[in-house]
PDB file of C-alpha atoms in Angstrom:
ATOM      1  CA  ASN A   1      98.859  89.809  89.288  1.00 51.00           C
ATOM      2  CA  ALA A   2      95.531  90.075  87.593  1.00 71.00           C
ATOM      3  CA  GLY A   3      92.453  90.519  89.767  1.00 92.00           C
ATOM      4  CA  VAL A   4      89.250  88.570  89.563  1.00 95.00           C
ATOM      5  CA  MET A   5      88.203  88.459  85.940  1.00 96.00           C
ATOM      6  CA  GLN A   6      84.596  88.208  84.900  1.00 98.00           C
ATOM      7  CA  ASN A   7      83.243  87.935  81.386  1.00 97.00           C
ATOM      8  CA  PRO A   8      81.340  89.043  79.616  1.00 98.00           C
ATOM      9  CA  ARG A   9      80.912  92.472  81.242  1.00 97.00           C
ATOM     10  CA  HIS A  10      77.534  92.877  79.598  1.00 97.00           C
ATOM     11  CA  LEU A  11      75.200  90.142  78.420  1.00 98.00           C
ATOM     12  CA  VAL A  12      71.829  90.520  76.711  1.00 98.00           C
ATOM     13  CA  ARG A  13      69.539  87.530  76.483  1.00 98.00           C
ATOM     14  CA  ARG A  14      66.049  87.013  75.248  1.00 98.00           C
ATOM     15  CA  ARG A  15      63.551  85.377  77.564  1.00 98.00           C
ATOM     16  CA  GLY A  16      63.967  81.631  77.469  1.00 98.00           C
ATOM     17  CA  GLN A  17      67.622  81.637  76.452  1.00 98.00           C
ATOM     18  CA  GLU A  18      70.552  80.498  78.569  1.00 98.00           C
ATOM     19  CA  ALA A  19      73.061  82.809  80.184  1.00 98.00           C
ATOM     20  CA  ARG A  20      76.621  81.719  81.038  1.00 98.00           C
ATOM     21  CA  LEU A  21      78.697  83.917  83.281  1.00 98.00           C
ATOM     22  CA  ARG A  22      82.376  83.240  83.769  1.00 98.00           C
ATOM     23  CA  CYS A  23      84.682  84.014  86.635  1.00 98.00           C
ATOM     24  CA  SER A  24      88.447  83.490  86.865  1.00 97.00           C
ATOM     25  CA  PRO A  25      89.614  83.917  90.463  1.00 95.00           C
ATOM     26  CA  MET A  26      92.778  85.637  91.449  1.00 93.00           C
ATOM     27  CA  LYS A  27      95.922  83.585  91.124  1.00 91.00           C
ATOM     28  CA  GLY A  28      96.299  81.311  94.115  1.00 87.00           C
ATOM     29  CA  HIS A  29      92.688  81.611  95.165  1.00 90.00           C
ATOM     30  CA  SER A  30      90.665  78.449  95.393  1.00 89.00           C
ATOM     31  CA  HIS A  31      87.422  79.829  96.881  1.00 90.00           C
ATOM     32  CA  VAL A  32      84.827  81.473  94.678  1.00 93.00           C
ATOM     33  CA  TYR A  33      81.596  83.242  95.655  1.00 93.00           C
ATOM     34  CA  TRP A  34      78.804  84.474  93.421  1.00 96.00           C
ATOM     35  CA  TYR A  35      76.583  87.407  94.413  1.00 96.00           C
ATOM     36  CA  ARG A  36      73.634  89.099  92.705  1.00 96.00           C
ATOM     37  CA  GLN A  37      72.936  92.771  92.918  1.00 94.00           C
ATOM     38  CA  LEU A  38      69.734  94.535  91.887  1.00 89.00           C
ATOM     39  CA  PRO A  39      69.787  98.316  91.323  1.00 82.00           C
ATOM     40  CA  GLU A  40      70.168 100.301  94.560  1.00 78.00           C
ATOM     41  CA  GLU A  41      70.450  97.162  96.645  1.00 83.00           C
ATOM     42  CA  GLY A  42      73.158  95.294  98.429  1.00 84.00           C
ATOM     43  CA  LEU A  43      74.794  92.155  97.204  1.00 91.00           C
ATOM     44  CA  LYS A  44      72.910  88.957  97.866  1.00 93.00           C
ATOM     45  CA  PHE A  45      74.877  85.793  98.339  1.00 92.00           C
ATOM     46  CA  MET A  46      74.134  83.031  95.857  1.00 95.00           C
ATOM     47  CA  VAL A  47      76.736  80.232  96.031  1.00 95.00           C
ATOM     48  CA  TYR A  48      80.152  79.429  97.446  1.00 92.00           C
ATOM     49  CA  LEU A  49      82.416  76.973  95.619  1.00 93.00           C
ATOM     50  CA  GLN A  50      85.805  75.484  95.965  1.00 91.00           C
ATOM     51  CA  LYS A  51      87.508  73.505  93.231  1.00 89.00           C
ATOM     52  CA  GLU A  52      85.095  70.839  92.024  1.00 90.00           C
ATOM     53  CA  ASN A  53      82.847  71.276  95.077  1.00 93.00           C
ATOM     54  CA  ILE A  54      79.764  73.342  95.936  1.00 94.00           C
ATOM     55  CA  ILE A  55      80.160  74.311  99.541  1.00 90.00           C
ATOM     56  CA  ASP A  56      77.064  76.421 100.057  1.00 90.00           C
ATOM     57  CA  GLU A  57      74.338  77.067  97.568  1.00 93.00           C
ATOM     58  CA  SER A  58      71.743  78.359 100.067  1.00 91.00           C
ATOM     59  CA  GLY A  59      71.280  81.599  98.078  1.00 93.00           C
ATOM     60  CA  MET A  60      70.710  79.980  94.713  1.00 95.00           C
ATOM     61  CA  PRO A  61      67.186  79.675  93.353  1.00 95.00           C
ATOM     62  CA  LYS A  62      66.205  76.034  93.250  1.00 92.00           C
ATOM     63  CA  GLU A  63      65.421  76.002  89.567  1.00 96.00           C
ATOM     64  CA  ARG A  64      67.191  77.241  86.450  1.00 98.00           C
ATOM     65  CA  PHE A  65      70.362  78.297  88.297  1.00 98.00           C
ATOM     66  CA  SER A  66      73.504  76.221  88.589  1.00 98.00           C
ATOM     67  CA  ALA A  67      77.187  76.846  89.291  1.00 98.00           C
ATOM     68  CA  GLU A  68      80.372  74.960  88.935  1.00 97.00           C
ATOM     69  CA  PHE A  69      84.075  75.461  89.537  1.00 96.00           C
ATOM     70  CA  PRO A  70      85.953  72.756  87.660  1.00 94.00           C
ATOM     71  CA  LYS A  71      89.470  71.597  88.347  1.00 91.00           C
ATOM     72  CA  GLU A  72      90.658  73.520  85.304  1.00 91.00           C
ATOM     73  CA  GLY A  73      89.148  76.714  84.007  1.00 93.00           C
ATOM     74  CA  PRO A  74      86.884  79.413  85.327  1.00 96.00           C
ATOM     75  CA  SER A  75      83.872  79.141  87.530  1.00 98.00           C
ATOM     76  CA  ILE A  76      80.618  79.208  85.573  1.00 98.00           C
ATOM     77  CA  LEU A  77      77.221  80.537  86.736  1.00 98.00           C
ATOM     78  CA  ARG A  78      74.537  79.200  84.413  1.00 98.00           C
ATOM     79  CA  ILE A  79      71.002  80.495  84.214  1.00 98.00           C
ATOM     80  CA  GLN A  80      68.639  78.497  82.042  1.00 98.00           C
ATOM     81  CA  GLN A  81      65.458  79.808  80.480  1.00 98.00           C
ATOM     82  CA  VAL A  82      66.133  83.330  81.639  1.00 98.00           C
ATOM     83  CA  VAL A  83      63.251  85.604  82.668  1.00 97.00           C
ATOM     84  CA  ARG A  84      63.114  89.353  83.012  1.00 95.00           C
ATOM     85  CA  GLY A  85      63.531  89.066  86.760  1.00 95.00           C
ATOM     86  CA  ASP A  86      66.987  87.610  86.264  1.00 96.00           C
ATOM     87  CA  SER A  87      68.214  90.979  85.012  1.00 96.00           C
ATOM     88  CA  ALA A  88      70.838  92.102  87.498  1.00 97.00           C
ATOM     89  CA  ALA A  89      74.550  92.512  88.073  1.00 97.00           C
ATOM     90  CA  TYR A  90      76.254  89.292  88.983  1.00 98.00           C
ATOM     91  CA  PHE A  91      79.499  89.571  90.906  1.00 97.00           C
ATOM     92  CA  CYS A  92      82.103  86.949  91.557  1.00 96.00           C
ATOM     93  CA  ALA A  93      84.562  87.136  94.453  1.00 93.00           C
ATOM     94  CA  SER A  94      87.530  84.957  95.316  1.00 91.00           C
ATOM     95  CA  SER A  95      89.565  84.381  98.415  1.00 86.00           C
ATOM     96  CA  GLN A  96      92.618  82.500  99.430  1.00 83.00           C
ATOM     97  CA  GLY A  97      91.128  80.691 102.362  1.00 71.00           C
ATOM     98  CA  THR A  98      88.001  80.210 104.313  1.00 62.00           C
ATOM     99  CA  GLY A  99      86.664  82.460 106.997  1.00 58.00           C
ATOM    100  CA  ASN A 100      88.159  85.803 108.064  1.00 58.00           C
ATOM    101  CA  THR A 101      89.990  86.281 104.822  1.00 69.00           C
ATOM    102  CA  GLU A 102      89.669  89.167 102.424  1.00 78.00           C
ATOM    103  CA  ALA A 103      87.530  88.498  99.394  1.00 83.00           C
ATOM    104  CA  PHE A 104      88.267  90.351  96.148  1.00 89.00           C
ATOM    105  CA  PHE A 105      85.550  91.116  93.674  1.00 93.00           C
ATOM    106  CA  GLY A 106      85.443  91.182  89.902  1.00 95.00           C
ATOM    107  CA  GLN A 107      83.821  93.936  87.904  1.00 95.00           C
ATOM    108  CA  GLY A 108      80.639  91.960  87.440  1.00 97.00           C
ATOM    109  CA  THR A 109      78.512  90.858  84.567  1.00 98.00           C
ATOM    110  CA  ARG A 110      75.417  92.891  83.845  1.00 97.00           C
ATOM    111  CA  LEU A 111      72.707  90.639  82.545  1.00 97.00           C
ATOM    112  CA  THR A 112      69.790  92.146  80.717  1.00 97.00           C
ATOM    113  CA  VAL A 113      66.879  89.936  79.739  1.00 97.00           C
ATOM    114  CA  VAL A 114      64.739  91.369  76.986  1.00 97.00           C
TER     115      VAL A 114
ATOM    116  CA  GLY B   1      67.239  90.867 107.558  1.00 37.00           C
ATOM    117  CA  GLU B   2      67.403  91.913 103.976  1.00 40.00           C
ATOM    118  CA  ASN B   3      66.492  95.447 102.806  1.00 38.00           C
ATOM    119  CA  VAL B   4      64.974  94.565  99.513  1.00 38.00           C
ATOM    120  CA  GLY B   5      63.573  97.287  97.366  1.00 40.00           C
ATOM    121  CA  LEU B   6      64.444 100.186  99.701  1.00 50.00           C
ATOM    122  CA  HIS B   7      66.238 103.320  98.515  1.00 68.00           C
ATOM    123  CA  LEU B   8      69.753 103.531  99.899  1.00 82.00           C
ATOM    124  CA  PRO B   9      70.417 106.209 102.550  1.00 89.00           C
ATOM    125  CA  THR B  10      72.513 109.078 101.351  1.00 93.00           C
ATOM    126  CA  LEU B  11      75.200 111.040 103.125  1.00 95.00           C
ATOM    127  CA  SER B  12      76.221 114.359 101.565  1.00 96.00           C
ATOM    128  CA  VAL B  13      79.413 116.013 102.791  1.00 97.00           C
ATOM    129  CA  GLN B  14      81.492 118.979 101.747  1.00 97.00           C
ATOM    130  CA  GLU B  15      84.881 118.260 100.256  1.00 97.00           C
ATOM    131  CA  GLY B  16      87.486 118.325 102.981  1.00 97.00           C
ATOM    132  CA  ASP B  17      85.097 117.425 105.779  1.00 97.00           C
ATOM    133  CA  ASN B  18      85.158 114.086 107.567  1.00 97.00           C
ATOM    134  CA  SER B  19      82.568 111.464 106.735  1.00 97.00           C
ATOM    135  CA  ILE B  20      81.062 108.853 109.049  1.00 97.00           C
ATOM    136  CA  ILE B  21      79.129 105.953 107.562  1.00 97.00           C
ATOM    137  CA  ASN B  22      77.294 103.619 109.889  1.00 95.00           C
ATOM    138  CA  CYS B  23      76.260 100.051 109.703  1.00 94.00           C
ATOM    139  CA  ALA B  24      74.243  97.844 112.083  1.00 93.00           C
ATOM    140  CA  TYR B  25      74.809  94.143 111.880  1.00 91.00           C
ATOM    141  CA  SER B  26      72.407  91.543 113.168  1.00 84.00           C
ATOM    142  CA  ASN B  27      74.444  88.514 114.084  1.00 87.00           C
ATOM    143  CA  SER B  28      76.361  88.681 117.357  1.00 88.00           C
ATOM    144  CA  ALA B  29      78.365  85.673 116.268  1.00 87.00           C
ATOM    145  CA  SER B  30      79.925  87.603 113.386  1.00 89.00           C
ATOM    146  CA  ASP B  31      83.656  87.841 113.910  1.00 89.00           C
ATOM    147  CA  TYR B  32      85.004  89.536 110.795  1.00 90.00           C
ATOM    148  CA  PHE B  33      83.843  92.700 109.115  1.00 93.00           C
ATOM    149  CA  ILE B  34      84.771  94.417 105.883  1.00 92.00           C
ATOM    150  CA  TRP B  35      83.944  97.792 104.347  1.00 95.00           C
ATOM    151  CA  TYR B  36      83.633  97.924 100.612  1.00 95.00           C
ATOM    152  CA  LYS B  37      83.383 100.863  98.229  1.00 96.00           C
ATOM    153  CA  GLN B  38      81.435 100.443  95.028  1.00 94.00           C
ATOM    154  CA  GLU B  39      81.577 103.012  92.234  1.00 94.00           C
ATOM    155  CA  SER B  40      78.990 103.120  89.531  1.00 90.00           C
ATOM    156  CA  GLY B  41      79.341 100.206  87.136  1.00 88.00           C
ATOM    157  CA  LYS B  42      82.148  98.576  89.087  1.00 91.00           C
ATOM    158  CA  GLY B  43      82.584  95.777  91.542  1.00 92.00           C
ATOM    159  CA  PRO B  44      83.005  96.287  95.279  1.00 93.00           C
ATOM    160  CA  GLN B  45      86.447  97.391  96.262  1.00 94.00           C
ATOM    161  CA  PHE B  46      87.995  96.414  99.590  1.00 92.00           C
ATOM    162  CA  ILE B  47      88.637  99.380 101.855  1.00 95.00           C
ATOM    163  CA  ILE B  48      89.420  98.026 105.325  1.00 95.00           C
ATOM    164  CA  ASP B  49      88.608  95.110 107.543  1.00 93.00           C
ATOM    165  CA  ILE B  50      88.465  94.421 111.268  1.00 94.00           C
ATOM    166  CA  ARG B  51      88.243  91.316 113.380  1.00 92.00           C
ATOM    167  CA  SER B  52      85.999  91.024 116.394  1.00 92.00           C
ATOM    168  CA  ASN B  53      88.922  91.058 118.840  1.00 93.00           C
ATOM    169  CA  MET B  54      89.595  94.675 117.893  1.00 96.00           C
ATOM    170  CA  ASP B  55      87.596  97.885 118.499  1.00 97.00           C
ATOM    171  CA  LYS B  56      89.397 100.124 116.042  1.00 98.00           C
ATOM    172  CA  ARG B  57      91.566  99.870 112.965  1.00 97.00           C
ATOM    173  CA  GLN B  58      93.105 102.621 110.928  1.00 97.00           C
ATOM    174  CA  GLY B  59      94.144 102.743 107.347  1.00 95.00           C
ATOM    175  CA  GLN B  60      95.094 105.554 105.028  1.00 93.00           C
ATOM    176  CA  ARG B  61      92.439 108.253 105.667  1.00 96.00           C
ATOM    177  CA  VAL B  62      89.980 105.624 106.873  1.00 98.00           C
ATOM    178  CA  THR B  63      89.174 104.314 110.303  1.00 98.00           C
ATOM    179  CA  VAL B  64      86.798 101.481 111.180  1.00 98.00           C
ATOM    180  CA  LEU B  65      85.232 101.321 114.609  1.00 98.00           C
ATOM    181  CA  LEU B  66      83.522  98.223 115.963  1.00 97.00           C
ATOM    182  CA  ASN B  67      81.087  98.252 118.881  1.00 96.00           C
ATOM    183  CA  LYS B  68      80.152  94.642 119.598  1.00 94.00           C
ATOM    184  CA  THR B  69      77.892  95.635 122.482  1.00 94.00           C
ATOM    185  CA  VAL B  70      75.411  97.331 120.185  1.00 94.00           C
ATOM    186  CA  LYS B  71      76.445  95.471 117.027  1.00 94.00           C
ATOM    187  CA  HIS B  72      77.499  98.607 115.264  1.00 95.00           C
ATOM    188  CA  LEU B  73      80.204  99.280 112.750  1.00 95.00           C
ATOM    189  CA  SER B  74      81.310 102.641 111.401  1.00 97.00           C
ATOM    190  CA  LEU B  75      83.639 103.896 108.671  1.00 98.00           C
ATOM    191  CA  GLN B  76      85.244 107.244 109.094  1.00 98.00           C
ATOM    192  CA  ILE B  77      86.810 108.926 106.090  1.00 98.00           C
ATOM    193  CA  ALA B  78      89.083 111.855 106.838  1.00 97.00           C
ATOM    194  CA  ALA B  79      89.291 114.872 104.502  1.00 97.00           C
ATOM    195  CA  THR B  80      86.697 113.481 102.122  1.00 97.00           C
ATOM    196  CA  GLN B  81      87.523 113.956  98.440  1.00 97.00           C
ATOM    197  CA  PRO B  82      85.305 113.928  95.340  1.00 96.00           C
ATOM    198  CA  GLY B  83      86.824 110.564  94.412  1.00 96.00           C
ATOM    199  CA  ASP B  84      85.278 109.100  97.595  1.00 97.00           C
ATOM    200  CA  SER B  85      81.835 109.462  96.146  1.00 97.00           C
ATOM    201  CA  ALA B  86      80.431 105.938  95.870  1.00 96.00           C
ATOM    202  CA  VAL B  87      78.167 103.462  97.618  1.00 95.00           C
ATOM    203  CA  TYR B  88      79.665 101.977 100.740  1.00 96.00           C
ATOM    204  CA  PHE B  89      78.746  98.541 102.028  1.00 94.00           C
ATOM    205  CA  CYS B  90      79.616  96.804 105.246  1.00 94.00           C
ATOM    206  CA  ALA B  91      79.859  93.022 105.219  1.00 92.00           C
ATOM    207  CA  GLU B  92      80.035  90.498 108.029  1.00 90.00           C
ATOM    208  CA  ASP B  93      81.332  87.000 108.164  1.00 85.00           C
ATOM    209  CA  ASN B  94      81.124  84.206 110.712  1.00 74.00           C
ATOM    210  CA  MET B  95      81.265  80.455 110.959  1.00 63.00           C
ATOM    211  CA  GLU B  96      77.470  80.269 111.240  1.00 59.00           C
ATOM    212  CA  TYR B  97      77.200  81.823 107.782  1.00 57.00           C
ATOM    213  CA  GLY B  98      79.497  79.206 106.483  1.00 57.00           C
ATOM    214  CA  ASN B  99      82.286  81.654 105.713  1.00 63.00           C
ATOM    215  CA  LYS B 100      80.377  83.746 103.242  1.00 79.00           C
ATOM    216  CA  LEU B 101      80.086  87.490 103.414  1.00 84.00           C
ATOM    217  CA  VAL B 102      76.643  88.914 104.249  1.00 86.00           C
ATOM    218  CA  PHE B 103      76.262  92.481 103.010  1.00 88.00           C
ATOM    219  CA  GLY B 104      74.367  95.389 104.447  1.00 87.00           C
ATOM    220  CA  ALA B 105      72.077  97.554 102.344  1.00 84.00           C
ATOM    221  CA  GLY B 106      74.670 100.260 101.604  1.00 91.00           C
ATOM    222  CA  THR B 107      75.049 104.022 101.957  1.00 94.00           C
ATOM    223  CA  ILE B 108      75.513 106.489  99.138  1.00 94.00           C
ATOM    224  CA  LEU B 109      78.239 109.041  99.880  1.00 97.00           C
ATOM    225  CA  ARG B 110      78.080 112.240  97.849  1.00 96.00           C
ATOM    226  CA  VAL B 111      80.934 114.691  98.116  1.00 97.00           C
ATOM    227  CA  LYS B 112      80.162 118.288  97.213  1.00 94.00           C
ATOM    228  CA  SER B 113      83.017 120.432  95.847  1.00 90.00           C
TER     229      SER B 113
END
């Protein structure tokens, strides 16, 4: 049973380009969470999705960032017109249910904006 | 609140000693807590969890203690090994947060051989 799969592991983008980060949850999990981590900091919640629905996007910047979790395929975190401040590790987690259930994390995508 | 831009606290222990990592949470409504271990370049790895109706839970070499009165959580690691060196995060969850985990700032554990 594969864990949460994220790709790419490393992504380099020039300022102004788009970054697409993919996350395939664990088998049987229908809840996906995206977190951002800056060096030597904790993980900051960005968005919580279920299949075809955004449940909570309170941690997402209002501009340039979007997320989706289609009926088929992985969840996608999209960052448009990237800036240097977007450089961070982005982690995806999935869980089976909602509330009081263990969330499993992927290995993350390290985005570097040059 | 969020600890943005602060250096993480560090705990250094000798191999074989016991480690205690502490975490203060802010929301008294939180009812589920998890400890995660994060090694360099990797994602957080689940260690142990505890629900608010419990005070203590034990796993293999690890124990989590929950004190709801003072909103304090601790992780005890017995006979610490070099492989335990990592950053440890506590996370809390409650219905007010909309079922998303809110992470603490983290503690670096360094094990000296």
